[in-house]
Tab-separated table of C-alpha atoms in Angstrom:
chain	number	residue	atom	x	y	z
A	49	UNK	CA	-25.597	-35.212	30.455
A	50	UNK	CA	-29.157	-36.354	31.302
A	51	UNK	CA	-29.844	-40.119	31.347
A	52	UNK	CA	-32.416	-41.914	29.228
A	53	UNK	CA	-34.606	-42.188	32.293
A	54	UNK	CA	-34.308	-39.196	34.632
A	55	UNK	CA	-35.268	-41.391	37.591
A	56	UNK	CA	-32.941	-44.445	37.553
A	57	UNK	CA	-33.136	-46.730	40.537
A	58	UNK	CA	-31.385	-49.810	41.839
A	59	UNK	CA	-30.277	-52.551	39.484
A	60	UNK	CA	-32.981	-54.957	38.435
A	61	UNK	CA	-32.591	-58.689	38.643
A	62	UNK	CA	-34.681	-61.295	36.909
A	63	UNK	CA	-34.820	-64.925	38.006
A	64	UNK	CA	-36.817	-65.987	35.000
A	65	UNK	CA	-35.708	-66.041	31.371
A	66	UNK	CA	-37.412	-63.464	29.112
A	67	UNK	CA	-40.513	-64.712	27.357
A	68	UNK	CA	-40.473	-64.793	23.539
A	69	UNK	CA	-41.274	-61.495	21.887
A	70	UNK	CA	-43.682	-61.290	18.981
A	71	UNK	CA	-42.361	-59.596	15.834
A	72	UNK	CA	-44.705	-57.310	13.966
A	73	UNK	CA	-47.124	-58.948	11.560
A	74	UNK	CA	-49.858	-56.373	10.976
A	75	UNK	CA	-49.951	-53.076	9.050
A	76	UNK	CA	-50.146	-49.501	10.341
A	77	UNK	CA	-53.129	-48.038	12.161
A	78	UNK	CA	-54.153	-44.391	11.774
A	79	UNK	CA	-52.149	-41.859	13.794
A	80	UNK	CA	-52.683	-41.989	17.541
A	81	UNK	CA	-52.526	-38.930	19.794
A	82	UNK	CA	-50.865	-39.550	23.169
A	83	UNK	CA	-51.364	-36.491	25.404
A	84	UNK	CA	-49.079	-35.476	28.235
A	85	UNK	CA	-49.776	-37.699	31.266
A	86	UNK	CA	-51.704	-35.942	34.034
A	87	UNK	CA	-50.932	-38.459	36.798
A	88	UNK	CA	-47.906	-40.428	37.823
A	89	UNK	CA	-47.893	-44.034	36.685
A	90	UNK	CA	-46.366	-46.843	38.717
A	91	UNK	CA	-45.088	-49.038	35.915
A	92	UNK	CA	-41.964	-51.142	36.086
A	93	UNK	CA	-39.680	-51.893	33.154
A	94	UNK	CA	-40.025	-55.574	34.107
A	95	UNK	CA	-43.474	-55.384	32.497
A	96	UNK	CA	-41.709	-55.174	29.128
A	97	UNK	CA	-39.935	-58.509	29.543
A	98	UNK	CA	-42.433	-60.480	27.463
A	99	UNK	CA	-42.744	-57.917	24.657
A	100	UNK	CA	-39.358	-56.186	24.329
A	101	UNK	CA	-36.504	-57.618	22.259
A	102	UNK	CA	-34.201	-59.551	24.642
A	103	UNK	CA	-31.084	-57.496	23.883
A	104	UNK	CA	-32.945	-54.264	24.653
A	105	UNK	CA	-34.442	-55.688	27.826
A	106	UNK	CA	-30.949	-56.711	28.936
A	107	UNK	CA	-29.712	-53.178	28.168
A	108	UNK	CA	-32.499	-51.677	30.268
A	109	UNK	CA	-31.460	-53.909	33.175
A	110	UNK	CA	-27.783	-53.036	32.713
A	111	UNK	CA	-28.620	-49.316	32.764
A	112	UNK	CA	-30.354	-49.777	36.131
A	113	UNK	CA	-33.808	-48.576	35.109
A	114	UNK	CA	-36.634	-49.661	37.380
A	115	UNK	CA	-39.766	-47.512	37.161
A	116	UNK	CA	-40.987	-45.776	34.027
A	117	UNK	CA	-41.664	-42.065	33.941
A	118	UNK	CA	-45.295	-41.107	33.171
A	119	UNK	CA	-44.646	-40.504	29.459
A	120	UNK	CA	-42.765	-43.794	29.170
A	121	UNK	CA	-45.594	-45.657	30.886
A	122	UNK	CA	-48.147	-44.061	28.573
A	123	UNK	CA	-46.272	-44.392	25.277
A	124	UNK	CA	-43.927	-47.392	25.229
A	125	UNK	CA	-46.418	-50.265	25.255
A	126	UNK	CA	-48.741	-48.760	22.594
A	127	UNK	CA	-45.743	-48.012	20.356
A	128	UNK	CA	-44.414	-51.561	20.842
A	129	UNK	CA	-47.683	-52.932	19.495
A	130	UNK	CA	-47.320	-55.127	16.381
A	131	UNK	CA	-49.797	-52.784	14.663
A	132	UNK	CA	-47.149	-50.023	14.897
A	133	UNK	CA	-49.439	-46.974	14.951
A	134	UNK	CA	-48.168	-43.568	13.938
A	135	UNK	CA	-48.362	-41.286	16.962
A	136	UNK	CA	-48.114	-37.698	18.158
A	137	UNK	CA	-46.863	-37.711	21.747
A	138	UNK	CA	-46.972	-34.675	24.010
A	139	UNK	CA	-43.865	-34.698	26.212
A	140	UNK	CA	-41.578	-32.028	27.584
A	141	UNK	CA	-37.796	-32.146	27.846
A	142	UNK	CA	-36.582	-34.065	30.887
A	143	UNK	CA	-39.526	-36.468	31.045
A	144	UNK	CA	-37.729	-39.514	29.680
A	145	UNK	CA	-39.210	-39.096	26.202
A	146	UNK	CA	-36.047	-40.262	24.417
A	147	UNK	CA	-36.387	-43.755	25.851
A	148	UNK	CA	-40.128	-43.646	25.114
A	149	UNK	CA	-39.438	-43.599	21.375
A	150	UNK	CA	-36.048	-45.323	21.144
A	151	UNK	CA	-37.159	-48.561	22.786
A	152	UNK	CA	-40.085	-49.161	20.368
A	153	UNK	CA	-38.099	-48.073	17.295
A	154	UNK	CA	-35.077	-50.229	18.118
A	155	UNK	CA	-37.304	-53.146	19.113
A	156	UNK	CA	-39.007	-53.185	15.721
A	157	UNK	CA	-35.634	-52.877	13.971
A	158	UNK	CA	-34.157	-55.820	15.862
A	159	UNK	CA	-37.323	-57.906	15.552
A	160	UNK	CA	-37.269	-57.601	11.761
A	161	UNK	CA	-34.216	-59.879	11.588
A	162	UNK	CA	-30.878	-59.558	9.822
A	163	UNK	CA	-32.239	-60.452	6.388
A	164	UNK	CA	-34.582	-57.454	6.425
A	165	UNK	CA	-32.309	-54.956	8.129
A	166	UNK	CA	-28.886	-55.540	6.624
A	167	UNK	CA	-27.235	-52.494	5.071
A	168	UNK	CA	-30.042	-49.970	5.403
A	169	UNK	CA	-31.108	-46.952	7.406
A	170	UNK	CA	-33.750	-48.461	9.655
A	171	UNK	CA	-34.392	-45.565	12.047
A	172	UNK	CA	-34.113	-41.841	11.301
A	173	UNK	CA	-34.356	-39.353	14.183
A	174	UNK	CA	-34.640	-35.619	13.473
A	175	UNK	CA	-33.745	-33.230	16.312
A	176	UNK	CA	-33.672	-29.409	16.385
A	177	UNK	CA	-30.171	-28.942	17.832
A	178	UNK	CA	-26.741	-30.539	17.624
A	179	UNK	CA	-26.677	-30.995	21.388
A	180	UNK	CA	-29.960	-32.896	21.490
A	181	UNK	CA	-29.012	-35.010	18.470
A	182	UNK	CA	-25.741	-35.901	20.178
A	183	UNK	CA	-27.485	-36.988	23.374
A	184	UNK	CA	-30.011	-39.107	21.458
A	185	UNK	CA	-27.162	-40.808	19.585
A	186	UNK	CA	-25.382	-41.602	22.867
A	187	UNK	CA	-28.588	-43.067	24.304
A	188	UNK	CA	-29.181	-45.218	21.209
A	189	UNK	CA	-25.612	-46.542	21.358
A	190	UNK	CA	-26.091	-47.569	24.984
A	191	UNK	CA	-29.233	-49.504	24.100
A	192	UNK	CA	-27.571	-51.208	21.104
A	193	UNK	CA	-24.245	-51.903	22.830
A	194	UNK	CA	-24.704	-55.684	22.611
A	195	UNK	CA	-25.710	-55.695	18.929
A	196	UNK	CA	-23.940	-55.213	15.601
A	197	UNK	CA	-26.080	-52.258	14.562
A	198	UNK	CA	-24.628	-48.780	14.107
A	199	UNK	CA	-25.657	-45.336	15.337
A	200	UNK	CA	-24.447	-42.383	13.268
A	201	UNK	CA	-24.590	-38.770	14.442
A	202	UNK	CA	-25.121	-36.321	11.528
A	203	UNK	CA	-25.119	-32.607	12.336
A	204	UNK	CA	-23.843	-29.333	10.931
A	205	UNK	CA	-20.493	-27.974	12.011
A	206	UNK	CA	-18.755	-31.291	11.353
A	207	UNK	CA	-17.030	-32.762	8.292
A	208	UNK	CA	-19.760	-34.294	6.129
A	209	UNK	CA	-17.347	-36.625	4.313
A	210	UNK	CA	-16.499	-38.307	7.611
A	211	UNK	CA	-20.202	-38.884	8.246
A	212	UNK	CA	-20.622	-40.299	4.745
A	213	UNK	CA	-17.854	-42.833	5.355
A	214	UNK	CA	-19.410	-43.928	8.642
A	215	UNK	CA	-22.826	-44.244	7.010
A	216	UNK	CA	-21.507	-46.378	4.134
A	217	UNK	CA	-19.257	-48.620	6.235
A	218	UNK	CA	-21.573	-50.700	8.502
A	219	UNK	CA	-22.904	-54.070	7.414
A	220	UNK	CA	-25.843	-53.965	9.828
A	221	UNK	CA	-28.722	-51.566	10.174
A	222	UNK	CA	-28.112	-47.914	10.785
A	223	UNK	CA	-29.773	-45.563	13.217
A	224	UNK	CA	-29.199	-42.023	11.965
A	225	UNK	CA	-29.697	-39.113	14.362
A	226	UNK	CA	-29.279	-35.614	12.998
A	227	UNK	CA	-30.386	-32.053	12.482
A	228	UNK	CA	-32.619	-31.087	9.522
A	229	UNK	CA	-30.040	-29.199	7.452
A	230	UNK	CA	-27.381	-31.907	7.557
A	231	UNK	CA	-29.870	-34.730	7.014
A	232	UNK	CA	-31.226	-32.918	3.970
A	233	UNK	CA	-27.674	-32.635	2.604
A	234	UNK	CA	-27.179	-36.392	2.985
A	235	UNK	CA	-30.568	-37.230	1.478
A	236	UNK	CA	-29.681	-35.149	-1.572
A	237	UNK	CA	-26.808	-37.580	-2.253
A	238	UNK	CA	-27.630	-40.837	-4.042
A	239	UNK	CA	-25.714	-43.214	-1.704
A	240	UNK	CA	-27.574	-42.060	1.414
A	241	UNK	CA	-30.890	-41.721	-0.432
A	242	UNK	CA	-30.666	-45.375	-1.532
A	243	UNK	CA	-30.017	-46.525	2.036
A	244	UNK	CA	-33.317	-44.988	3.168
A	245	UNK	CA	-35.484	-46.975	0.748
A	246	UNK	CA	-36.412	-49.427	3.526
A	247	UNK	CA	-36.774	-46.907	6.345
A	248	UNK	CA	-38.632	-48.539	9.215
A	249	UNK	CA	-39.208	-45.678	11.677
A	250	UNK	CA	-39.151	-41.884	11.347
A	251	UNK	CA	-38.974	-39.885	14.589
A	252	UNK	CA	-39.320	-36.114	14.883
A	253	UNK	CA	-38.243	-35.002	18.362
A	254	UNK	CA	-39.218	-31.620	19.821
A	255	UNK	CA	-41.366	-30.910	16.776
A	256	UNK	CA	-42.584	-27.606	18.214
A	257	UNK	CA	-38.982	-26.441	18.639
A	258	UNK	CA	-38.191	-27.436	15.054
A	259	UNK	CA	-41.079	-25.330	13.756
A	260	UNK	CA	-40.141	-22.417	16.037
A	261	UNK	CA	-36.604	-22.473	14.611
A	262	UNK	CA	-37.963	-22.274	11.062
A	263	UNK	CA	-37.228	-25.830	9.938
A	264	UNK	CA	-40.682	-26.505	8.461
A	265	UNK	CA	-39.428	-26.281	4.854
A	266	UNK	CA	-36.501	-28.624	5.573
A	267	UNK	CA	-38.809	-31.145	7.236
A	268	UNK	CA	-41.136	-31.106	4.240
A	269	UNK	CA	-38.203	-31.670	1.878
A	270	UNK	CA	-36.875	-34.526	4.002
A	271	UNK	CA	-40.204	-36.333	4.110
A	272	UNK	CA	-40.613	-35.802	0.357
A	273	UNK	CA	-37.264	-37.535	-0.258
A	274	UNK	CA	-38.122	-40.494	1.966
A	275	UNK	CA	-40.170	-43.421	0.635
A	276	UNK	CA	-43.903	-42.843	0.712
A	277	UNK	CA	-45.551	-44.738	3.594
A	278	UNK	CA	-47.964	-46.105	1.000
A	279	UNK	CA	-45.060	-47.733	-0.841
A	280	UNK	CA	-42.923	-48.613	2.179
A	281	UNK	CA	-44.954	-48.810	5.427
A	282	UNK	CA	-43.201	-47.240	8.374
A	283	UNK	CA	-43.971	-45.901	11.824
A	284	UNK	CA	-43.836	-42.119	12.180
A	285	UNK	CA	-43.559	-40.626	15.673
A	286	UNK	CA	-43.727	-36.930	16.575
A	287	UNK	CA	-42.782	-35.822	20.082
A	288	UNK	CA	-43.574	-32.269	21.119
A	289	UNK	CA	-43.993	-30.292	24.338
A	290	UNK	CA	-46.985	-28.450	22.892
A	291	UNK	CA	-49.229	-29.300	19.966
A	292	UNK	CA	-51.559	-26.400	19.085
A	293	UNK	CA	-54.591	-27.669	17.121
A	294	UNK	CA	-53.991	-25.131	14.343
A	295	UNK	CA	-50.443	-26.338	13.680
A	296	UNK	CA	-50.652	-29.969	14.688
A	297	UNK	CA	-48.600	-32.034	12.232
A	298	UNK	CA	-50.283	-35.044	10.711
A	299	UNK	CA	-48.044	-38.111	10.351
A	300	UNK	CA	-48.560	-39.943	7.055
A	301	UNK	CA	-50.535	-43.165	7.175
A	302	UNK	CA	-50.275	-46.146	4.905
């Protein structure tokens, strides 16, 4: 099972208390394209101490991450920005891309505060396969281990009723990670649909793989059932190994 960061190092220690983080206060910017890094970046996760939610920074330390991978160094700080730009990020499997989108998404969820996040689906991650969705869910749980927020894994081949009970049960925010077909089934049901009315972040991982597998129609139906970004501003992130100009998806902007 690959780790969030494929290059973990020795445990980090910090002699200074984390500086206050700044919750988001400004609206969306137009979509930003973040190409695949061409050079290695020497960036340490300690650079996030002043901008990352304290519980996430503590989780990063506990998971023994030291240096960011190139895609993490290129994407995390821009996506942590209070302006919360939509983005298309070019990143291949095994580059640490999961952490590159989970840290910003979970940071914004936690920074919103309990009053804004209670009893809703705050983050929705769409993945092409059950295996990838399962790994993303495990990674999200590790990052949220010291919080009261829930991570629910929703994929085909499992009992949907059990997923529905887990989705309805939590009192805190929910991070839902799933495959297109099963997520569309849930969104077609009123209880789940209502929980997505305050969706904060939509993530499409391995977008090129999703299109190759023929999930374009399901993705269009899912986005149609979610609140319009014009009515409920959110951050939309697409991660893909390749993004041909003729088929490049355009994240909605507010």
